[in-house]
Amino acid sequence: EVQVVESGGGLVQPGGSLSLSCAASGFIFSNFAMSWVRQAPGKGLEWVSAISNGGRTYYAESVRGRFSISRDNSKSTVLLQMNSLRAEDTATYYCAKESPYPSRGSSRLYYFDYWGRGALVTVSS
Amino acid sequence: VLTQSPGTLSLSPGERVTLSCRASQSVSSNSLAWYQQKPGQTPRLLIYGASIRATGIPDRFSGSGSGTDFTLTLSRLEPDDFAVYFCQHYGDSSWTFGPGTKVEIK
């Protein structure tokens, strides 16, 4: 059974830092890209960052330069280091497994098939 | 940019509902997916590749469309279907979600 479990949320002051962790199981972790998606209270979904199976990283413009994503394939974990946090970063942060890379000759279909329950990050003084 | 309409729909169980997702420029169907989210729950993948139902999704859910206009259709609303529905697109190494359509009980 595929499982994705986030940890590390909490209350942090503006300008502070926080690290989120995502533990995955039930699939060959090193074969898949992973993403973080956030949802501010009562709002929609916003993609934050992604990391390919090989470690290439991608960021939304809203967090580039402040957040850093990394992964440890030996531990099946993804980390999101968040620095210089702002009130507008307050949200539930979901870790999500991305769709598989395609076989040779096929095109990739893009979707998130498994999501964690989320970790709440509150940025407030 | 993805636009979803309407923002909220008030419907009764048994009704047919069509939700719209419009992209600001033509996108590949391979990159278009739909999710359902109920209050306090994690988003659930419904449709990917614009029209392929995800594992375990009932056949009353269907997706269609191409280019800039995509549709999620629920043939007969059941009580469990009242939720928010998001469309999603991938392009230029980033992911985008629509603002969502809330389907509420009339």
PDB file of C-alpha atoms in Angstrom:
ATOM      1  CA  GLU A   1       0.000   0.000   0.000  1.00  0.00           C
ATOM      2  CA  VAL A   2       1.371   3.400  -0.983  1.00  0.00           C
ATOM      3  CA  GLN A   3       1.750   5.788   1.926  1.00  0.00           C
ATOM      4  CA  VAL A   4       2.995   9.366   2.077  1.00  0.00           C
ATOM      5  CA  VAL A   5       3.326  10.940   5.508  1.00  0.00           C
ATOM      6  CA  GLU A   6       4.351  14.513   6.243  1.00  0.00           C
ATOM      7  CA  SER A   7       5.829  15.772   9.497  1.00  0.00           C
ATOM      8  CA  GLY A   8       7.418  18.900  10.873  1.00  0.00           C
ATOM      9  CA  GLY A   9       4.660  21.484  10.678  1.00  0.00           C
ATOM     10  CA  GLY A  10       4.081  24.066  13.359  1.00  0.00           C
ATOM     11  CA  LEU A  11       4.013  27.718  14.347  1.00  0.00           C
ATOM     12  CA  VAL A  12       6.889  29.936  13.286  1.00  0.00           C
ATOM     13  CA  GLN A  13       7.468  33.674  13.407  1.00  0.00           C
ATOM     14  CA  PRO A  14       7.748  35.746  10.227  1.00  0.00           C
ATOM     15  CA  GLY A  15      11.292  35.563   8.938  1.00  0.00           C
ATOM     16  CA  GLY A  16      11.852  32.228  10.624  1.00  0.00           C
ATOM     17  CA  SER A  17      12.640  28.795   9.244  1.00  0.00           C
ATOM     18  CA  LEU A  18      10.968  25.416   9.320  1.00  0.00           C
ATOM     19  CA  SER A  19      11.686  22.052   7.770  1.00  0.00           C
ATOM     20  CA  LEU A  20       9.067  19.596   6.564  1.00  0.00           C
ATOM     21  CA  SER A  21       9.728  15.920   6.006  1.00  0.00           C
ATOM     22  CA  CYS A  22       7.837  13.441   3.869  1.00  0.00           C
ATOM     23  CA  ALA A  23       8.231   9.696   4.397  1.00  0.00           C
ATOM     24  CA  ALA A  24       7.090   7.485   1.539  1.00  0.00           C
ATOM     25  CA  SER A  25       6.517   3.750   1.358  1.00  0.00           C
ATOM     26  CA  GLY A  26       4.793   1.134  -0.752  1.00  0.00           C
ATOM     27  CA  PHE A  27       6.509   1.975  -4.034  1.00  0.00           C
ATOM     28  CA  ILE A  28      10.011   2.179  -5.491  1.00  0.00           C
ATOM     29  CA  PHE A  29      10.756   5.683  -4.250  1.00  0.00           C
ATOM     30  CA  SER A  30      13.850   6.221  -6.363  1.00  0.00           C
ATOM     31  CA  ASN A  31      11.796   5.804  -9.551  1.00  0.00           C
ATOM     32  CA  PHE A  32       9.439   8.717  -8.936  1.00  0.00           C
ATOM     33  CA  ALA A  33       9.490  12.481  -8.735  1.00  0.00           C
ATOM     34  CA  MET A  34       7.880  14.028  -5.680  1.00  0.00           C
ATOM     35  CA  SER A  35       6.232  17.388  -5.116  1.00  0.00           C
ATOM     36  CA  TRP A  36       5.022  19.656  -2.355  1.00  0.00           C
ATOM     37  CA  VAL A  37       1.641  21.312  -2.817  1.00  0.00           C
ATOM     38  CA  ARG A  38       0.156  23.760  -0.322  1.00  0.00           C
ATOM     39  CA  GLN A  39      -3.295  25.007   0.515  1.00  0.00           C
ATOM     40  CA  ALA A  40      -3.899  28.167   2.497  1.00  0.00           C
ATOM     41  CA  PRO A  41      -6.900  28.027   4.841  1.00  0.00           C
ATOM     42  CA  GLY A  42     -10.094  28.089   2.796  1.00  0.00           C
ATOM     43  CA  LYS A  43      -8.183  28.513  -0.465  1.00  0.00           C
ATOM     44  CA  GLY A  44      -7.190  26.435  -3.463  1.00  0.00           C
ATOM     45  CA  LEU A  45      -4.174  24.297  -4.226  1.00  0.00           C
ATOM     46  CA  GLU A  46      -0.779  25.804  -5.057  1.00  0.00           C
ATOM     47  CA  TRP A  47       2.193  23.772  -6.254  1.00  0.00           C
ATOM     48  CA  VAL A  48       5.329  24.699  -4.318  1.00  0.00           C
ATOM     49  CA  SER A  49       8.265  22.565  -5.375  1.00  0.00           C
ATOM     50  CA  ALA A  50       9.244  19.323  -7.050  1.00  0.00           C
ATOM     51  CA  ILE A  51      12.258  17.050  -7.170  1.00  0.00           C
ATOM     52  CA  SER A  52      12.935  14.500  -9.885  1.00  0.00           C
ATOM     53  CA  ASN A  53      14.004  10.965  -9.056  1.00  0.00           C
ATOM     54  CA  GLY A  54      17.557  12.020  -9.845  1.00  0.00           C
ATOM     55  CA  GLY A  55      17.477  15.131  -7.690  1.00  0.00           C
ATOM     56  CA  ARG A  56      16.716  17.924 -10.166  1.00  0.00           C
ATOM     57  CA  THR A  57      14.733  20.600  -8.362  1.00  0.00           C
ATOM     58  CA  TYR A  58      11.945  22.954  -9.380  1.00  0.00           C
ATOM     59  CA  TYR A  59      10.224  25.788  -7.531  1.00  0.00           C
ATOM     60  CA  ALA A  60       7.203  28.026  -7.801  1.00  0.00           C
ATOM     61  CA  GLU A  61       8.088  31.666  -8.276  1.00  0.00           C
ATOM     62  CA  SER A  62       6.500  32.502  -4.912  1.00  0.00           C
ATOM     63  CA  VAL A  63       9.060  30.427  -2.988  1.00  0.00           C
ATOM     64  CA  ARG A  64      12.144  30.416  -5.201  1.00  0.00           C
ATOM     65  CA  GLY A  65      15.209  31.498  -3.261  1.00  0.00           C
ATOM     66  CA  ARG A  66      13.522  30.874   0.106  1.00  0.00           C
ATOM     67  CA  PHE A  67      12.587  27.175  -0.022  1.00  0.00           C
ATOM     68  CA  SER A  68      14.817  24.230  -0.788  1.00  0.00           C
ATOM     69  CA  ILE A  69      13.747  20.698  -1.634  1.00  0.00           C
ATOM     70  CA  SER A  70      15.904  17.602  -1.300  1.00  0.00           C
ATOM     71  CA  ARG A  71      15.499  13.850  -1.180  1.00  0.00           C
ATOM     72  CA  ASP A  72      17.202  10.815   0.280  1.00  0.00           C
ATOM     73  CA  ASN A  73      16.413   7.797  -1.860  1.00  0.00           C
ATOM     74  CA  SER A  74      18.020   5.457   0.691  1.00  0.00           C
ATOM     75  CA  LYS A  75      15.467   6.564   3.282  1.00  0.00           C
ATOM     76  CA  SER A  76      12.543   7.236   0.905  1.00  0.00           C
ATOM     77  CA  THR A  77      12.184  10.743   2.232  1.00  0.00           C
ATOM     78  CA  VAL A  78      11.738  14.216   0.825  1.00  0.00           C
ATOM     79  CA  LEU A  79      12.593  17.358   2.748  1.00  0.00           C
ATOM     80  CA  LEU A  80      11.349  20.900   2.274  1.00  0.00           C
ATOM     81  CA  GLN A  81      13.492  23.514   3.987  1.00  0.00           C
ATOM     82  CA  MET A  82      11.575  26.768   4.310  1.00  0.00           C
ATOM     83  CA  ASN A  83      13.437  29.970   5.148  1.00  0.00           C
ATOM     84  CA  SER A  84      12.432  33.622   5.400  1.00  0.00           C
ATOM     85  CA  LEU A  85       8.865  32.565   6.030  1.00  0.00           C
ATOM     86  CA  ARG A  86       6.042  35.027   5.485  1.00  0.00           C
ATOM     87  CA  ALA A  87       2.460  35.191   6.701  1.00  0.00           C
ATOM     88  CA  GLU A  88       1.319  34.243   3.202  1.00  0.00           C
ATOM     89  CA  ASP A  89       3.204  30.933   3.511  1.00  0.00           C
ATOM     90  CA  THR A  90       0.645  29.841   6.103  1.00  0.00           C
ATOM     91  CA  ALA A  91      -0.954  26.710   4.691  1.00  0.00           C
ATOM     92  CA  THR A  92      -1.299  22.975   4.879  1.00  0.00           C
ATOM     93  CA  TYR A  93       1.615  21.488   2.988  1.00  0.00           C
ATOM     94  CA  TYR A  94       0.957  18.238   1.148  1.00  0.00           C
ATOM     95  CA  CYS A  95       3.613  15.870  -0.109  1.00  0.00           C
ATOM     96  CA  ALA A  96       2.499  14.189  -3.322  1.00  0.00           C
ATOM     97  CA  LYS A  97       3.822  11.377  -5.474  1.00  0.00           C
ATOM     98  CA  GLU A  98       4.031  12.294  -9.125  1.00  0.00           C
ATOM     99  CA  SER A  99       2.948  10.148 -12.025  1.00  0.00           C
ATOM    100  CA  PRO A 100       5.455   7.647 -13.396  1.00  0.00           C
ATOM    101  CA  TYR A 101       8.073   8.480 -15.971  1.00  0.00           C
ATOM    102  CA  PRO A 102       7.084   7.011 -19.315  1.00  0.00           C
ATOM    103  CA  SER A 103       8.469   3.939 -20.985  1.00  0.00           C
ATOM    104  CA  ARG A 104      10.678   4.577 -23.988  1.00  0.00           C
ATOM    105  CA  GLY A 105       8.539   5.732 -26.878  1.00  0.00           C
ATOM    106  CA  SER A 106       5.632   6.811 -24.684  1.00  0.00           C
ATOM    107  CA  SER A 107       4.552  10.227 -23.514  1.00  0.00           C
ATOM    108  CA  ARG A 108       4.281  11.063 -19.845  1.00  0.00           C
ATOM    109  CA  LEU A 109       0.907  11.725 -18.288  1.00  0.00           C
ATOM    110  CA  TYR A 110       1.139  14.323 -15.542  1.00  0.00           C
ATOM    111  CA  TYR A 111      -0.779  13.919 -12.285  1.00  0.00           C
ATOM    112  CA  PHE A 112      -0.398  13.347  -8.557  1.00  0.00           C
ATOM    113  CA  ASP A 113      -1.709   9.919  -7.635  1.00  0.00           C
ATOM    114  CA  TYR A 114      -0.951   9.789  -3.915  1.00  0.00           C
ATOM    115  CA  TRP A 115      -1.062  12.591  -1.384  1.00  0.00           C
ATOM    116  CA  GLY A 116      -0.198  12.751   2.280  1.00  0.00           C
ATOM    117  CA  ARG A 117      -2.589  14.130   4.873  1.00  0.00           C
ATOM    118  CA  GLY A 118      -0.643  17.351   5.066  1.00  0.00           C
ATOM    119  CA  ALA A 119       1.342  19.330   7.623  1.00  0.00           C
ATOM    120  CA  LEU A 120       0.026  22.666   8.853  1.00  0.00           C
ATOM    121  CA  VAL A 121       2.493  25.543   8.810  1.00  0.00           C
ATOM    122  CA  THR A 122       1.429  28.742  10.523  1.00  0.00           C
ATOM    123  CA  VAL A 123       3.546  31.859  10.150  1.00  0.00           C
ATOM    124  CA  SER A 124       2.535  34.392  12.751  1.00  0.00           C
ATOM    125  CA  SER A 125       3.987  36.565  15.468  1.00  0.00           C
TER     126      SER A 125
ATOM    127  CA  VAL B   1      -3.504  30.021 -16.077  1.00  0.00           C
ATOM    128  CA  LEU B   2      -6.483  27.749 -15.477  1.00  0.00           C
ATOM    129  CA  THR B   3      -9.984  29.127 -15.008  1.00  0.00           C
ATOM    130  CA  GLN B   4     -12.792  27.035 -13.591  1.00  0.00           C
ATOM    131  CA  SER B   5     -16.456  27.819 -13.851  1.00  0.00           C
ATOM    132  CA  PRO B   6     -18.759  28.175 -12.187  1.00  0.00           C
ATOM    133  CA  GLY B   7     -17.273  28.938  -8.786  1.00  0.00           C
ATOM    134  CA  THR B   8     -20.129  27.242  -6.954  1.00  0.00           C
ATOM    135  CA  LEU B   9     -22.928  24.975  -8.095  1.00  0.00           C
ATOM    136  CA  SER B  10     -25.991  24.203  -5.972  1.00  0.00           C
ATOM    137  CA  LEU B  11     -27.514  20.928  -7.103  1.00  0.00           C
ATOM    138  CA  SER B  12     -29.637  18.029  -5.933  1.00  0.00           C
ATOM    139  CA  PRO B  13     -28.662  14.359  -5.797  1.00  0.00           C
ATOM    140  CA  GLY B  14     -29.383  12.622  -9.076  1.00  0.00           C
ATOM    141  CA  GLU B  15     -28.663  15.653 -11.227  1.00  0.00           C
ATOM    142  CA  ARG B  16     -26.087  15.711 -13.992  1.00  0.00           C
ATOM    143  CA  VAL B  17     -23.285  18.236 -13.589  1.00  0.00           C
ATOM    144  CA  THR B  18     -20.705  19.596 -15.988  1.00  0.00           C
ATOM    145  CA  LEU B  19     -17.673  21.445 -14.665  1.00  0.00           C
ATOM    146  CA  SER B  20     -15.477  23.553 -16.906  1.00  0.00           C
ATOM    147  CA  CYS B  21     -11.722  24.115 -16.866  1.00  0.00           C
ATOM    148  CA  ARG B  22     -10.315  26.575 -19.362  1.00  0.00           C
ATOM    149  CA  ALA B  23      -6.628  27.154 -20.044  1.00  0.00           C
ATOM    150  CA  SER B  24      -5.294  30.530 -21.130  1.00  0.00           C
ATOM    151  CA  GLN B  25      -3.426  28.798 -23.950  1.00  0.00           C
ATOM    152  CA  SER B  26      -3.626  25.415 -25.583  1.00  0.00           C
ATOM    153  CA  VAL B  27      -2.299  22.592 -23.414  1.00  0.00           C
ATOM    154  CA  SER B  28      -1.618  18.936 -23.964  1.00  0.00           C
ATOM    155  CA  SER B  29      -4.325  16.564 -22.804  1.00  0.00           C
ATOM    156  CA  ASN B  30      -1.522  14.506 -21.244  1.00  0.00           C
ATOM    157  CA  SER B  31      -1.043  17.248 -18.693  1.00  0.00           C
ATOM    158  CA  LEU B  32      -4.664  17.778 -17.612  1.00  0.00           C
ATOM    159  CA  ALA B  33      -6.047  16.110 -14.494  1.00  0.00           C
ATOM    160  CA  TRP B  34      -8.994  16.534 -12.137  1.00  0.00           C
ATOM    161  CA  TYR B  35      -9.157  16.122  -8.356  1.00  0.00           C
ATOM    162  CA  GLN B  36     -11.925  15.985  -5.790  1.00  0.00           C
ATOM    163  CA  GLN B  37     -11.456  17.405  -2.315  1.00  0.00           C
ATOM    164  CA  LYS B  38     -13.901  17.087   0.539  1.00  0.00           C
ATOM    165  CA  PRO B  39     -13.689  19.298   3.653  1.00  0.00           C
ATOM    166  CA  GLY B  40     -10.781  18.306   5.861  1.00  0.00           C
ATOM    167  CA  GLN B  41      -9.571  15.700   3.391  1.00  0.00           C
ATOM    168  CA  THR B  42      -6.701  15.257   0.980  1.00  0.00           C
ATOM    169  CA  PRO B  43      -7.263  15.827  -2.756  1.00  0.00           C
ATOM    170  CA  ARG B  44      -8.193  12.651  -4.590  1.00  0.00           C
ATOM    171  CA  LEU B  45      -7.204  12.000  -8.199  1.00  0.00           C
ATOM    172  CA  LEU B  46     -10.267  11.454 -10.399  1.00  0.00           C
ATOM    173  CA  ILE B  47      -9.184  11.886 -14.013  1.00  0.00           C
ATOM    174  CA  TYR B  48      -5.812  12.144 -15.746  1.00  0.00           C
ATOM    175  CA  GLY B  49      -4.834  12.536 -19.370  1.00  0.00           C
ATOM    176  CA  ALA B  50      -8.046  14.625 -19.608  1.00  0.00           C
ATOM    177  CA  SER B  51     -10.263  11.544 -19.902  1.00  0.00           C
ATOM    178  CA  ILE B  52      -8.742   8.537 -18.115  1.00  0.00           C
ATOM    179  CA  ARG B  53     -10.429   7.567 -14.878  1.00  0.00           C
ATOM    180  CA  ALA B  54      -8.066   6.873 -12.013  1.00  0.00           C
ATOM    181  CA  THR B  55      -8.132   3.548 -10.236  1.00  0.00           C
ATOM    182  CA  GLY B  56     -11.327   3.008  -8.275  1.00  0.00           C
ATOM    183  CA  ILE B  57     -13.173   6.032  -9.655  1.00  0.00           C
ATOM    184  CA  PRO B  58     -16.803   5.232 -10.554  1.00  0.00           C
ATOM    185  CA  ASP B  59     -17.846   5.488 -14.178  1.00  0.00           C
ATOM    186  CA  ARG B  60     -20.319   8.261 -13.389  1.00  0.00           C
ATOM    187  CA  PHE B  61     -17.214  10.497 -13.523  1.00  0.00           C
ATOM    188  CA  SER B  62     -15.962  11.313 -17.009  1.00  0.00           C
ATOM    189  CA  GLY B  63     -13.522  13.800 -18.466  1.00  0.00           C
ATOM    190  CA  SER B  64     -13.265  15.275 -21.918  1.00  0.00           C
ATOM    191  CA  GLY B  65     -11.825  18.143 -23.870  1.00  0.00           C
ATOM    192  CA  SER B  66      -8.725  19.307 -25.650  1.00  0.00           C
ATOM    193  CA  GLY B  67      -6.764  22.431 -26.410  1.00  0.00           C
ATOM    194  CA  THR B  68      -8.026  25.086 -24.017  1.00  0.00           C
ATOM    195  CA  ASP B  69     -11.377  23.660 -22.924  1.00  0.00           C
ATOM    196  CA  PHE B  70     -11.793  20.665 -20.656  1.00  0.00           C
ATOM    197  CA  THR B  71     -14.823  19.264 -18.882  1.00  0.00           C
ATOM    198  CA  LEU B  72     -15.505  17.023 -15.920  1.00  0.00           C
ATOM    199  CA  THR B  73     -18.956  15.474 -15.996  1.00  0.00           C
ATOM    200  CA  LEU B  74     -20.775  13.662 -13.209  1.00  0.00           C
ATOM    201  CA  SER B  75     -23.668  11.797 -14.753  1.00  0.00           C
ATOM    202  CA  ARG B  76     -25.736  11.445 -11.577  1.00  0.00           C
ATOM    203  CA  LEU B  77     -24.782  13.263  -8.417  1.00  0.00           C
ATOM    204  CA  GLU B  78     -24.604  11.101  -5.342  1.00  0.00           C
ATOM    205  CA  PRO B  79     -24.454  12.458  -1.768  1.00  0.00           C
ATOM    206  CA  ASP B  80     -20.756  11.536  -1.615  1.00  0.00           C
ATOM    207  CA  ASP B  81     -19.971  13.752  -4.630  1.00  0.00           C
ATOM    208  CA  PHE B  82     -20.598  17.093  -2.947  1.00  0.00           C
ATOM    209  CA  ALA B  83     -17.096  18.531  -2.765  1.00  0.00           C
ATOM    210  CA  VAL B  84     -14.667  20.925  -4.445  1.00  0.00           C
ATOM    211  CA  TYR B  85     -13.239  19.925  -7.808  1.00  0.00           C
ATOM    212  CA  PHE B  86      -9.883  21.185  -9.073  1.00  0.00           C
ATOM    213  CA  CYS B  87      -8.315  20.857 -12.487  1.00  0.00           C
ATOM    214  CA  GLN B  88      -4.533  20.698 -12.851  1.00  0.00           C
ATOM    215  CA  HIS B  89      -2.080  21.292 -15.640  1.00  0.00           C
ATOM    216  CA  TYR B  90       1.631  20.625 -15.998  1.00  0.00           C
ATOM    217  CA  GLY B  91       3.818  22.686 -18.264  1.00  0.00           C
ATOM    218  CA  ASP B  92       7.203  24.427 -18.398  1.00  0.00           C
ATOM    219  CA  SER B  93       8.450  22.422 -15.409  1.00  0.00           C
ATOM    220  CA  SER B  94       5.693  23.654 -13.109  1.00  0.00           C
ATOM    221  CA  TRP B  95       2.251  22.580 -12.019  1.00  0.00           C
ATOM    222  CA  THR B  96      -0.848  24.770 -11.969  1.00  0.00           C
ATOM    223  CA  PHE B  97      -4.221  24.235 -10.364  1.00  0.00           C
ATOM    224  CA  GLY B  98      -7.496  25.883 -11.202  1.00  0.00           C
ATOM    225  CA  PRO B  99      -9.284  27.786  -8.424  1.00  0.00           C
ATOM    226  CA  GLY B 100     -11.837  25.013  -7.999  1.00  0.00           C
ATOM    227  CA  THR B 101     -15.577  24.546  -8.360  1.00  0.00           C
ATOM    228  CA  LYS B 102     -17.600  23.813  -5.262  1.00  0.00           C
ATOM    229  CA  VAL B 103     -20.541  21.484  -5.782  1.00  0.00           C
ATOM    230  CA  GLU B 104     -22.930  21.923  -2.898  1.00  0.00           C
ATOM    231  CA  ILE B 105     -26.272  20.437  -1.968  1.00  0.00           C
ATOM    232  CA  LYS B 106     -29.231  22.561  -3.027  1.00  0.00           C
TER     233      LYS B 106
END
